[in-house]
């Protein structure tokens, strides 16, 4: 696991916190993604998946949110945009 990947995970956690989204790392038989439970937003990431896959899921979920009025660390914004452009 690279330091850059670890840093991106931390930046995603901080962004989730800023947006009032609960961030869960857990193990199980699931891929991960966003969900809404009792009016609370969650993003769930499977700890057993490779970090690249977890980062991609996070980028895909955050790309669905309007981040234009929110400060996002440039490296994180670039990563989200890169993943978004690859999935089109």
PDB file of N, CA and C in Angstrom:
ATOM      1  N   UNK A   1       0.849  -1.173   0.000  1.00  0.00           N
ATOM      2  CA  UNK A   1       0.000   0.000   0.000  1.00  0.00           C
ATOM      3  C   UNK A   1       0.899   1.243   0.000  1.00  0.00           C
ATOM      4  N   UNK A   2       0.676   2.096  -0.953  1.00  0.00           N
ATOM      5  CA  UNK A   2       1.548   3.274  -1.051  1.00  0.00           C
ATOM      6  C   UNK A   2       1.096   4.381  -0.100  1.00  0.00           C
ATOM      7  N   UNK A   3       2.043   5.255   0.217  1.00  0.00           N
ATOM      8  CA  UNK A   3       1.726   6.399   1.071  1.00  0.00           C
ATOM      9  C   UNK A   3       0.686   7.287   0.409  1.00  0.00           C
ATOM     10  N   UNK A   4       0.770   7.426  -0.923  1.00  0.00           N
ATOM     11  CA  UNK A   4      -0.180   8.267  -1.660  1.00  0.00           C
ATOM     12  C   UNK A   4      -1.599   7.710  -1.516  1.00  0.00           C
ATOM     13  N   UNK A   5      -1.736   6.393  -1.639  1.00  0.00           N
ATOM     14  CA  UNK A   5      -3.051   5.756  -1.499  1.00  0.00           C
ATOM     15  C   UNK A   5      -3.610   5.954  -0.094  1.00  0.00           C
ATOM     16  N   UNK A   6      -2.747   5.761   0.895  1.00  0.00           N
ATOM     17  CA  UNK A   6      -3.160   5.964   2.292  1.00  0.00           C
ATOM     18  C   UNK A   6      -3.618   7.399   2.509  1.00  0.00           C
ATOM     19  N   UNK A   7      -2.865   8.350   1.959  1.00  0.00           N
ATOM     20  CA  UNK A   7      -3.185   9.770   2.105  1.00  0.00           C
ATOM     21  C   UNK A   7      -4.537  10.071   1.459  1.00  0.00           C
ATOM     22  N   UNK A   8      -4.794   9.482   0.285  1.00  0.00           N
ATOM     23  CA  UNK A   8      -6.084   9.694  -0.384  1.00  0.00           C
ATOM     24  C   UNK A   8      -7.242   9.165   0.460  1.00  0.00           C
ATOM     25  N   UNK A   9      -7.054   8.010   1.078  1.00  0.00           N
ATOM     26  CA  UNK A   9      -8.103   7.455   1.959  1.00  0.00           C
ATOM     27  C   UNK A   9      -8.393   8.444   3.085  1.00  0.00           C
ATOM     28  N   UNK A  10      -7.347   8.975   3.698  1.00  0.00           N
ATOM     29  CA  UNK A  10      -7.510   9.941   4.795  1.00  0.00           C
ATOM     30  C   UNK A  10      -8.227  11.193   4.298  1.00  0.00           C
ATOM     31  N   UNK A  11      -7.856  11.673   3.110  1.00  0.00           N
ATOM     32  CA  UNK A  11      -8.511  12.861   2.550  1.00  0.00           C
ATOM     33  C   UNK A  11      -9.985  12.586   2.263  1.00  0.00           C
ATOM     34  N   UNK A  12     -10.302  11.388   1.792  1.00  0.00           N
ATOM     35  CA  UNK A  12     -11.706  11.023   1.573  1.00  0.00           C
ATOM     36  C   UNK A  12     -12.464  11.002   2.904  1.00  0.00           C
ATOM     37  N   UNK A  13     -11.833  10.486   3.952  1.00  0.00           N
ATOM     38  CA  UNK A  13     -12.466  10.457   5.277  1.00  0.00           C
ATOM     39  C   UNK A  13     -12.754  11.877   5.759  1.00  0.00           C
ATOM     40  N   UNK A  14     -11.786  12.778   5.569  1.00  0.00           N
ATOM     41  CA  UNK A  14     -11.962  14.169   5.992  1.00  0.00           C
ATOM     42  C   UNK A  14     -13.077  14.850   5.190  1.00  0.00           C
ATOM     43  N   UNK A  15     -13.130  14.571   3.894  1.00  0.00           N
ATOM     44  CA  UNK A  15     -14.177  15.138   3.050  1.00  0.00           C
ATOM     45  C   UNK A  15     -15.552  14.624   3.472  1.00  0.00           C
ATOM     46  N   UNK A  16     -15.638  13.340   3.757  1.00  0.00           N
ATOM     47  CA  UNK A  16     -16.901  12.758   4.222  1.00  0.00           C
ATOM     48  C   UNK A  16     -17.353  13.448   5.505  1.00  0.00           C
ATOM     49  N   UNK A  17     -16.409  13.674   6.414  1.00  0.00           N
ATOM     50  CA  UNK A  17     -16.704  14.339   7.671  1.00  0.00           C
ATOM     51  C   UNK A  17     -17.244  15.755   7.422  1.00  0.00           C
ATOM     52  N   UNK A  18     -16.592  16.466   6.508  1.00  0.00           N
ATOM     53  CA  UNK A  18     -16.993  17.826   6.160  1.00  0.00           C
ATOM     54  C   UNK A  18     -18.421  17.861   5.600  1.00  0.00           C
ATOM     55  N   UNK A  19     -18.781  16.800   4.867  1.00  0.00           N
ATOM     56  CA  UNK A  19     -20.100  16.721   4.229  1.00  0.00           C
ATOM     57  C   UNK A  19     -21.127  16.014   5.114  1.00  0.00           C
ATOM     58  N   UNK A  20     -20.735  15.699   6.332  1.00  0.00           N
ATOM     59  CA  UNK A  20     -21.622  15.015   7.271  1.00  0.00           C
ATOM     60  C   UNK A  20     -22.044  13.634   6.767  1.00  0.00           C
ATOM     61  N   UNK A  21     -21.106  12.945   6.163  1.00  0.00           N
ATOM     62  CA  UNK A  21     -21.336  11.584   5.684  1.00  0.00           C
ATOM     63  C   UNK A  21     -20.524  10.650   6.573  1.00  0.00           C
ATOM     64  N   UNK A  22     -21.174   9.632   7.097  1.00  0.00           N
ATOM     65  CA  UNK A  22     -20.469   8.665   7.947  1.00  0.00           C
ATOM     66  C   UNK A  22     -19.654   7.731   7.047  1.00  0.00           C
ATOM     67  N   UNK A  23     -18.417   7.511   7.433  1.00  0.00           N
ATOM     68  CA  UNK A  23     -17.476   6.718   6.645  1.00  0.00           C
ATOM     69  C   UNK A  23     -17.194   5.435   7.394  1.00  0.00           C
ATOM     70  N   UNK A  24     -17.512   4.290   6.804  1.00  0.00           N
ATOM     71  CA  UNK A  24     -17.301   3.014   7.488  1.00  0.00           C
ATOM     72  C   UNK A  24     -16.354   2.117   6.707  1.00  0.00           C
ATOM     73  N   UNK A  25     -15.334   1.603   7.393  1.00  0.00           N
ATOM     74  CA  UNK A  25     -14.446   0.573   6.841  1.00  0.00           C
ATOM     75  C   UNK A  25     -14.881  -0.714   7.515  1.00  0.00           C
ATOM     76  N   UNK A  26     -15.279  -1.693   6.743  1.00  0.00           N
ATOM     77  CA  UNK A  26     -15.691  -2.943   7.362  1.00  0.00           C
ATOM     78  C   UNK A  26     -15.335  -4.111   6.460  1.00  0.00           C
ATOM     79  N   UNK A  27     -15.453  -5.311   6.997  1.00  0.00           N
ATOM     80  CA  UNK A  27     -15.178  -6.521   6.237  1.00  0.00           C
ATOM     81  C   UNK A  27     -16.510  -7.203   5.964  1.00  0.00           C
ATOM     82  N   UNK A  28     -16.582  -7.863   4.832  1.00  0.00           N
ATOM     83  CA  UNK A  28     -17.802  -8.590   4.533  1.00  0.00           C
ATOM     84  C   UNK A  28     -17.885  -8.951   3.074  1.00  0.00           C
ATOM     85  N   UNK A  29     -19.040  -9.450   2.691  1.00  0.00           N
ATOM     86  CA  UNK A  29     -19.271  -9.884   1.318  1.00  0.00           C
ATOM     87  C   UNK A  29     -19.995  -8.768   0.554  1.00  0.00           C
ATOM     88  N   UNK A  30     -19.316  -7.664   0.340  1.00  0.00           N
ATOM     89  CA  UNK A  30     -19.896  -6.533  -0.377  1.00  0.00           C
ATOM     90  C   UNK A  30     -18.783  -5.745  -1.045  1.00  0.00           C
ATOM     91  N   UNK A  31     -19.164  -4.969  -2.044  1.00  0.00           N
ATOM     92  CA  UNK A  31     -18.182  -4.162  -2.761  1.00  0.00           C
ATOM     93  C   UNK A  31     -17.971  -2.837  -2.056  1.00  0.00           C
ATOM     94  N   UNK A  32     -19.073  -2.194  -1.678  1.00  0.00           N
ATOM     95  CA  UNK A  32     -19.000  -0.898  -1.025  1.00  0.00           C
ATOM     96  C   UNK A  32     -19.737   0.145  -1.828  1.00  0.00           C
ATOM     97  N   UNK A  33     -19.951   1.301  -1.218  1.00  0.00           N
ATOM     98  CA  UNK A  33     -20.642   2.389  -1.882  1.00  0.00           C
ATOM     99  C   UNK A  33     -21.402   3.236  -0.889  1.00  0.00           C
ATOM    100  N   UNK A  34     -22.286   4.068  -1.424  1.00  0.00           N
ATOM    101  CA  UNK A  34     -23.055   4.985  -0.586  1.00  0.00           C
ATOM    102  C   UNK A  34     -24.417   4.388  -0.275  1.00  0.00           C
ATOM    103  N   UNK A  35     -24.955   4.768   0.874  1.00  0.00           N
ATOM    104  CA  UNK A  35     -26.311   4.372   1.219  1.00  0.00           C
ATOM    105  C   UNK A  35     -26.891   5.374   2.213  1.00  0.00           C
ATOM    106  N   UNK A  36     -28.193   5.323   2.342  1.00  0.00           N
ATOM    107  CA  UNK A  36     -28.909   6.213   3.249  1.00  0.00           C
ATOM    108  C   UNK A  36     -29.639   5.341   4.264  1.00  0.00           C
ATOM    109  N   UNK A  37     -29.382   5.582   5.548  1.00  0.00           N
ATOM    110  CA  UNK A  37     -30.033   4.826   6.613  1.00  0.00           C
ATOM    111  C   UNK A  37     -30.615   5.817   7.606  1.00  0.00           C
ATOM    112  N   UNK A  38     -31.926   5.793   7.766  1.00  0.00           N
ATOM    113  CA  UNK A  38     -32.617   6.701   8.699  1.00  0.00           C
ATOM    114  C   UNK A  38     -32.141   8.145   8.537  1.00  0.00           C
ATOM    115  N   UNK A  39     -32.196   8.647   7.326  1.00  0.00           N
ATOM    116  CA  UNK A  39     -31.817  10.029   7.005  1.00  0.00           C
ATOM    117  C   UNK A  39     -30.343  10.346   7.258  1.00  0.00           C
ATOM    118  N   UNK A  40     -29.519   9.338   7.406  1.00  0.00           N
ATOM    119  CA  UNK A  40     -28.081   9.554   7.549  1.00  0.00           C
ATOM    120  C   UNK A  40     -27.370   8.956   6.346  1.00  0.00           C
ATOM    121  N   UNK A  41     -26.445   9.723   5.775  1.00  0.00           N
ATOM    122  CA  UNK A  41     -25.674   9.254   4.629  1.00  0.00           C
ATOM    123  C   UNK A  41     -24.450   8.486   5.097  1.00  0.00           C
ATOM    124  N   UNK A  42     -24.197   7.377   4.438  1.00  0.00           N
ATOM    125  CA  UNK A  42     -23.043   6.544   4.740  1.00  0.00           C
ATOM    126  C   UNK A  42     -22.289   6.228   3.461  1.00  0.00           C
ATOM    127  N   UNK A  43     -20.990   6.081   3.580  1.00  0.00           N
ATOM    128  CA  UNK A  43     -20.199   5.472   2.526  1.00  0.00           C
ATOM    129  C   UNK A  43     -19.470   4.323   3.194  1.00  0.00           C
ATOM    130  N   UNK A  44     -19.687   3.135   2.643  1.00  0.00           N
ATOM    131  CA  UNK A  44     -19.121   1.926   3.229  1.00  0.00           C
ATOM    132  C   UNK A  44     -18.043   1.396   2.286  1.00  0.00           C
ATOM    133  N   UNK A  45     -16.900   1.038   2.864  1.00  0.00           N
ATOM    134  CA  UNK A  45     -15.786   0.520   2.079  1.00  0.00           C
ATOM    135  C   UNK A  45     -15.364  -0.816   2.679  1.00  0.00           C
ATOM    136  N   UNK A  46     -15.158  -1.794   1.813  1.00  0.00           N
ATOM    137  CA  UNK A  46     -14.751  -3.117   2.263  1.00  0.00           C
ATOM    138  C   UNK A  46     -13.235  -3.155   2.464  1.00  0.00           C
ATOM    139  N   UNK A  47     -12.820  -3.373   3.709  1.00  0.00           N
ATOM    140  CA  UNK A  47     -11.391  -3.422   4.058  1.00  0.00           C
ATOM    141  C   UNK A  47     -10.639  -4.530   3.324  1.00  0.00           C
ATOM    142  N   UNK A  48     -11.358  -5.569   2.922  1.00  0.00           N
ATOM    143  CA  UNK A  48     -10.696  -6.712   2.287  1.00  0.00           C
ATOM    144  C   UNK A  48     -10.371  -6.466   0.814  1.00  0.00           C
ATOM    145  N   UNK A  49     -10.965  -5.450   0.221  1.00  0.00           N
ATOM    146  CA  UNK A  49     -10.714  -5.144  -1.192  1.00  0.00           C
ATOM    147  C   UNK A  49      -9.375  -4.415  -1.317  1.00  0.00           C
ATOM    148  N   UNK A  50      -8.717  -4.545  -2.472  1.00  0.00           N
ATOM    149  CA  UNK A  50      -7.459  -3.812  -2.664  1.00  0.00           C
ATOM    150  C   UNK A  50      -7.694  -2.303  -2.544  1.00  0.00           C
ATOM    151  N   UNK A  51      -6.689  -1.587  -2.063  1.00  0.00           N
ATOM    152  CA  UNK A  51      -6.858  -0.157  -1.810  1.00  0.00           C
ATOM    153  C   UNK A  51      -7.238   0.600  -3.080  1.00  0.00           C
ATOM    154  N   UNK A  52      -6.721   0.166  -4.224  1.00  0.00           N
ATOM    155  CA  UNK A  52      -7.069   0.846  -5.479  1.00  0.00           C
ATOM    156  C   UNK A  52      -8.564   0.741  -5.746  1.00  0.00           C
ATOM    157  N   UNK A  53      -9.140  -0.418  -5.459  1.00  0.00           N
ATOM    158  CA  UNK A  53     -10.575  -0.619  -5.666  1.00  0.00           C
ATOM    159  C   UNK A  53     -11.383   0.234  -4.672  1.00  0.00           C
ATOM    160  N   UNK A  54     -10.918   0.309  -3.437  1.00  0.00           N
ATOM    161  CA  UNK A  54     -11.610   1.134  -2.438  1.00  0.00           C
ATOM    162  C   UNK A  54     -11.568   2.603  -2.843  1.00  0.00           C
ATOM    163  N   UNK A  55     -10.415   3.071  -3.322  1.00  0.00           N
ATOM    164  CA  UNK A  55     -10.286   4.463  -3.750  1.00  0.00           C
ATOM    165  C   UNK A  55     -11.198   4.759  -4.932  1.00  0.00           C
ATOM    166  N   UNK A  56     -11.300   3.816  -5.848  1.00  0.00           N
ATOM    167  CA  UNK A  56     -12.150   4.006  -7.022  1.00  0.00           C
ATOM    168  C   UNK A  56     -13.622   4.126  -6.612  1.00  0.00           C
ATOM    169  N   UNK A  57     -14.050   3.283  -5.702  1.00  0.00           N
ATOM    170  CA  UNK A  57     -15.431   3.343  -5.208  1.00  0.00           C
ATOM    171  C   UNK A  57     -15.689   4.688  -4.537  1.00  0.00           C
ATOM    172  N   UNK A  58     -14.751   5.127  -3.712  1.00  0.00           N
ATOM    173  CA  UNK A  58     -14.898   6.424  -3.036  1.00  0.00           C
ATOM    174  C   UNK A  58     -14.987   7.557  -4.053  1.00  0.00           C
ATOM    175  N   UNK A  59     -14.107   7.531  -5.043  1.00  0.00           N
ATOM    176  CA  UNK A  59     -14.114   8.582  -6.066  1.00  0.00           C
ATOM    177  C   UNK A  59     -15.429   8.583  -6.828  1.00  0.00           C
ATOM    178  N   UNK A  60     -15.934   7.402  -7.160  1.00  0.00           N
ATOM    179  CA  UNK A  60     -17.207   7.318  -7.882  1.00  0.00           C
ATOM    180  C   UNK A  60     -18.354   7.885  -7.049  1.00  0.00           C
ATOM    181  N   UNK A  61     -18.374   7.566  -5.772  1.00  0.00           N
ATOM    182  CA  UNK A  61     -19.451   8.060  -4.909  1.00  0.00           C
ATOM    183  C   UNK A  61     -19.353   9.574  -4.715  1.00  0.00           C
ATOM    184  N   UNK A  62     -18.140  10.081  -4.494  1.00  0.00           N
ATOM    185  CA  UNK A  62     -17.996  11.528  -4.288  1.00  0.00           C
ATOM    186  C   UNK A  62     -18.201  12.308  -5.581  1.00  0.00           C
ATOM    187  N   UNK A  63     -18.005  11.667  -6.726  1.00  0.00           N
ATOM    188  CA  UNK A  63     -18.237  12.362  -8.002  1.00  0.00           C
ATOM    189  C   UNK A  63     -19.728  12.615  -8.224  1.00  0.00           C
ATOM    190  N   UNK A  64     -20.585  11.909  -7.498  1.00  0.00           N
ATOM    191  CA  UNK A  64     -22.041  12.094  -7.609  1.00  0.00           C
ATOM    192  C   UNK A  64     -22.524  13.280  -6.779  1.00  0.00           C
ATOM    193  N   UNK A  65     -21.647  13.830  -5.953  1.00  0.00           N
ATOM    194  CA  UNK A  65     -21.987  14.934  -5.054  1.00  0.00           C
ATOM    195  C   UNK A  65     -21.472  16.235  -5.663  1.00  0.00           C
ATOM    196  N   UNK A  66     -22.261  17.297  -5.547  1.00  0.00           N
ATOM    197  CA  UNK A  66     -21.822  18.607  -6.039  1.00  0.00           C
ATOM    198  C   UNK A  66     -20.791  19.159  -5.064  1.00  0.00           C
ATOM    199  N   UNK A  67     -19.528  19.143  -5.475  1.00  0.00           N
ATOM    200  CA  UNK A  67     -18.433  19.607  -4.620  1.00  0.00           C
ATOM    201  C   UNK A  67     -17.947  20.995  -5.027  1.00  0.00           C
ATOM    202  N   UNK A  68     -18.694  21.666  -5.902  1.00  0.00           N
ATOM    203  CA  UNK A  68     -18.211  22.940  -6.442  1.00  0.00           C
ATOM    204  C   UNK A  68     -18.057  24.025  -5.373  1.00  0.00           C
ATOM    205  N   UNK A  69     -18.875  24.004  -4.331  1.00  0.00           N
ATOM    206  CA  UNK A  69     -18.793  25.023  -3.278  1.00  0.00           C
ATOM    207  C   UNK A  69     -18.003  24.559  -2.059  1.00  0.00           C
ATOM    208  N   UNK A  70     -17.346  23.417  -2.169  1.00  0.00           N
ATOM    209  CA  UNK A  70     -16.628  22.844  -1.032  1.00  0.00           C
ATOM    210  C   UNK A  70     -15.154  22.769  -1.365  1.00  0.00           C
ATOM    211  N   UNK A  71     -14.303  23.183  -0.402  1.00  0.00           N
ATOM    212  CA  UNK A  71     -12.867  23.073  -0.648  1.00  0.00           C
ATOM    213  C   UNK A  71     -12.481  21.604  -0.588  1.00  0.00           C
ATOM    214  N   UNK A  72     -11.895  21.144  -1.679  1.00  0.00           N
ATOM    215  CA  UNK A  72     -11.381  19.780  -1.749  1.00  0.00           C
ATOM    216  C   UNK A  72      -9.900  19.896  -2.100  1.00  0.00           C
ATOM    217  N   UNK A  73      -9.057  19.227  -1.347  1.00  0.00           N
ATOM    218  CA  UNK A  73      -7.622  19.247  -1.595  1.00  0.00           C
ATOM    219  C   UNK A  73      -7.396  18.935  -3.085  1.00  0.00           C
ATOM    220  N   UNK A  74      -6.597  19.751  -3.771  1.00  0.00           N
ATOM    221  CA  UNK A  74      -6.412  19.573  -5.216  1.00  0.00           C
ATOM    222  C   UNK A  74      -6.083  18.143  -5.653  1.00  0.00           C
ATOM    223  N   UNK A  75      -5.219  17.440  -4.927  1.00  0.00           N
ATOM    224  CA  UNK A  75      -4.859  16.067  -5.299  1.00  0.00           C
ATOM    225  C   UNK A  75      -6.080  15.153  -5.252  1.00  0.00           C
ATOM    226  N   UNK A  76      -6.953  15.380  -4.282  1.00  0.00           N
ATOM    227  CA  UNK A  76      -8.154  14.568  -4.147  1.00  0.00           C
ATOM    228  C   UNK A  76      -9.146  14.905  -5.256  1.00  0.00           C
ATOM    229  N   UNK A  77      -9.324  16.189  -5.538  1.00  0.00           N
ATOM    230  CA  UNK A  77     -10.227  16.610  -6.615  1.00  0.00           C
ATOM    231  C   UNK A  77      -9.765  16.024  -7.951  1.00  0.00           C
ATOM    232  N   UNK A  78      -8.451  16.077  -8.199  1.00  0.00           N
ATOM    233  CA  UNK A  78      -7.879  15.504  -9.429  1.00  0.00           C
ATOM    234  C   UNK A  78      -8.168  14.011  -9.524  1.00  0.00           C
ATOM    235  N   UNK A  79      -7.997  13.303  -8.410  1.00  0.00           N
ATOM    236  CA  UNK A  79      -8.234  11.857  -8.398  1.00  0.00           C
ATOM    237  C   UNK A  79      -9.700  11.558  -8.705  1.00  0.00           C
ATOM    238  N   UNK A  80     -10.616  12.293  -8.081  1.00  0.00           N
ATOM    239  CA  UNK A  80     -12.050  12.093  -8.317  1.00  0.00           C
ATOM    240  C   UNK A  80     -12.372  12.341  -9.793  1.00  0.00           C
ATOM    241  N   UNK A  81     -11.840  13.446 -10.341  1.00  0.00           N
ATOM    242  CA  UNK A  81     -12.106  13.772 -11.744  1.00  0.00           C
ATOM    243  C   UNK A  81     -11.513  12.717 -12.694  1.00  0.00           C
ATOM    244  N   UNK A  82     -10.336  12.210 -12.343  1.00  0.00           N
ATOM    245  CA  UNK A  82      -9.695  11.190 -13.182  1.00  0.00           C
ATOM    246  C   UNK A  82     -10.535   9.922 -13.219  1.00  0.00           C
ATOM    247  N   UNK A  83     -10.995   9.469 -12.071  1.00  0.00           N
ATOM    248  CA  UNK A  83     -11.815   8.250 -12.000  1.00  0.00           C
ATOM    249  C   UNK A  83     -13.141   8.493 -12.731  1.00  0.00           C
ATOM    250  N   UNK A  84     -13.707   9.682 -12.548  1.00  0.00           N
ATOM    251  CA  UNK A  84     -14.976  10.012 -13.193  1.00  0.00           C
ATOM    252  C   UNK A  84     -14.828   9.972 -14.718  1.00  0.00           C
ATOM    253  N   UNK A  85     -13.741  10.526 -15.247  1.00  0.00           N
ATOM    254  CA  UNK A  85     -13.547  10.539 -16.694  1.00  0.00           C
ATOM    255  C   UNK A  85     -13.276   9.141 -17.248  1.00  0.00           C
ATOM    256  N   UNK A  86     -12.675   8.259 -16.438  1.00  0.00           N
ATOM    257  CA  UNK A  86     -12.405   6.896 -16.876  1.00  0.00           C
ATOM    258  C   UNK A  86     -13.675   6.049 -16.924  1.00  0.00           C
ATOM    259  N   UNK A  87     -14.658   6.404 -16.098  1.00  0.00           N
ATOM    260  CA  UNK A  87     -15.867   5.581 -16.033  1.00  0.00           C
ATOM    261  C   UNK A  87     -16.932   6.028 -17.031  1.00  0.00           C
ATOM    262  N   UNK A  88     -16.643   7.048 -17.809  1.00  0.00           N
ATOM    263  CA  UNK A  88     -17.625   7.509 -18.815  1.00  0.00           C
ATOM    264  C   UNK A  88     -17.501   6.721 -20.080  1.00  0.00           C
TER     265      UNK A  88
END
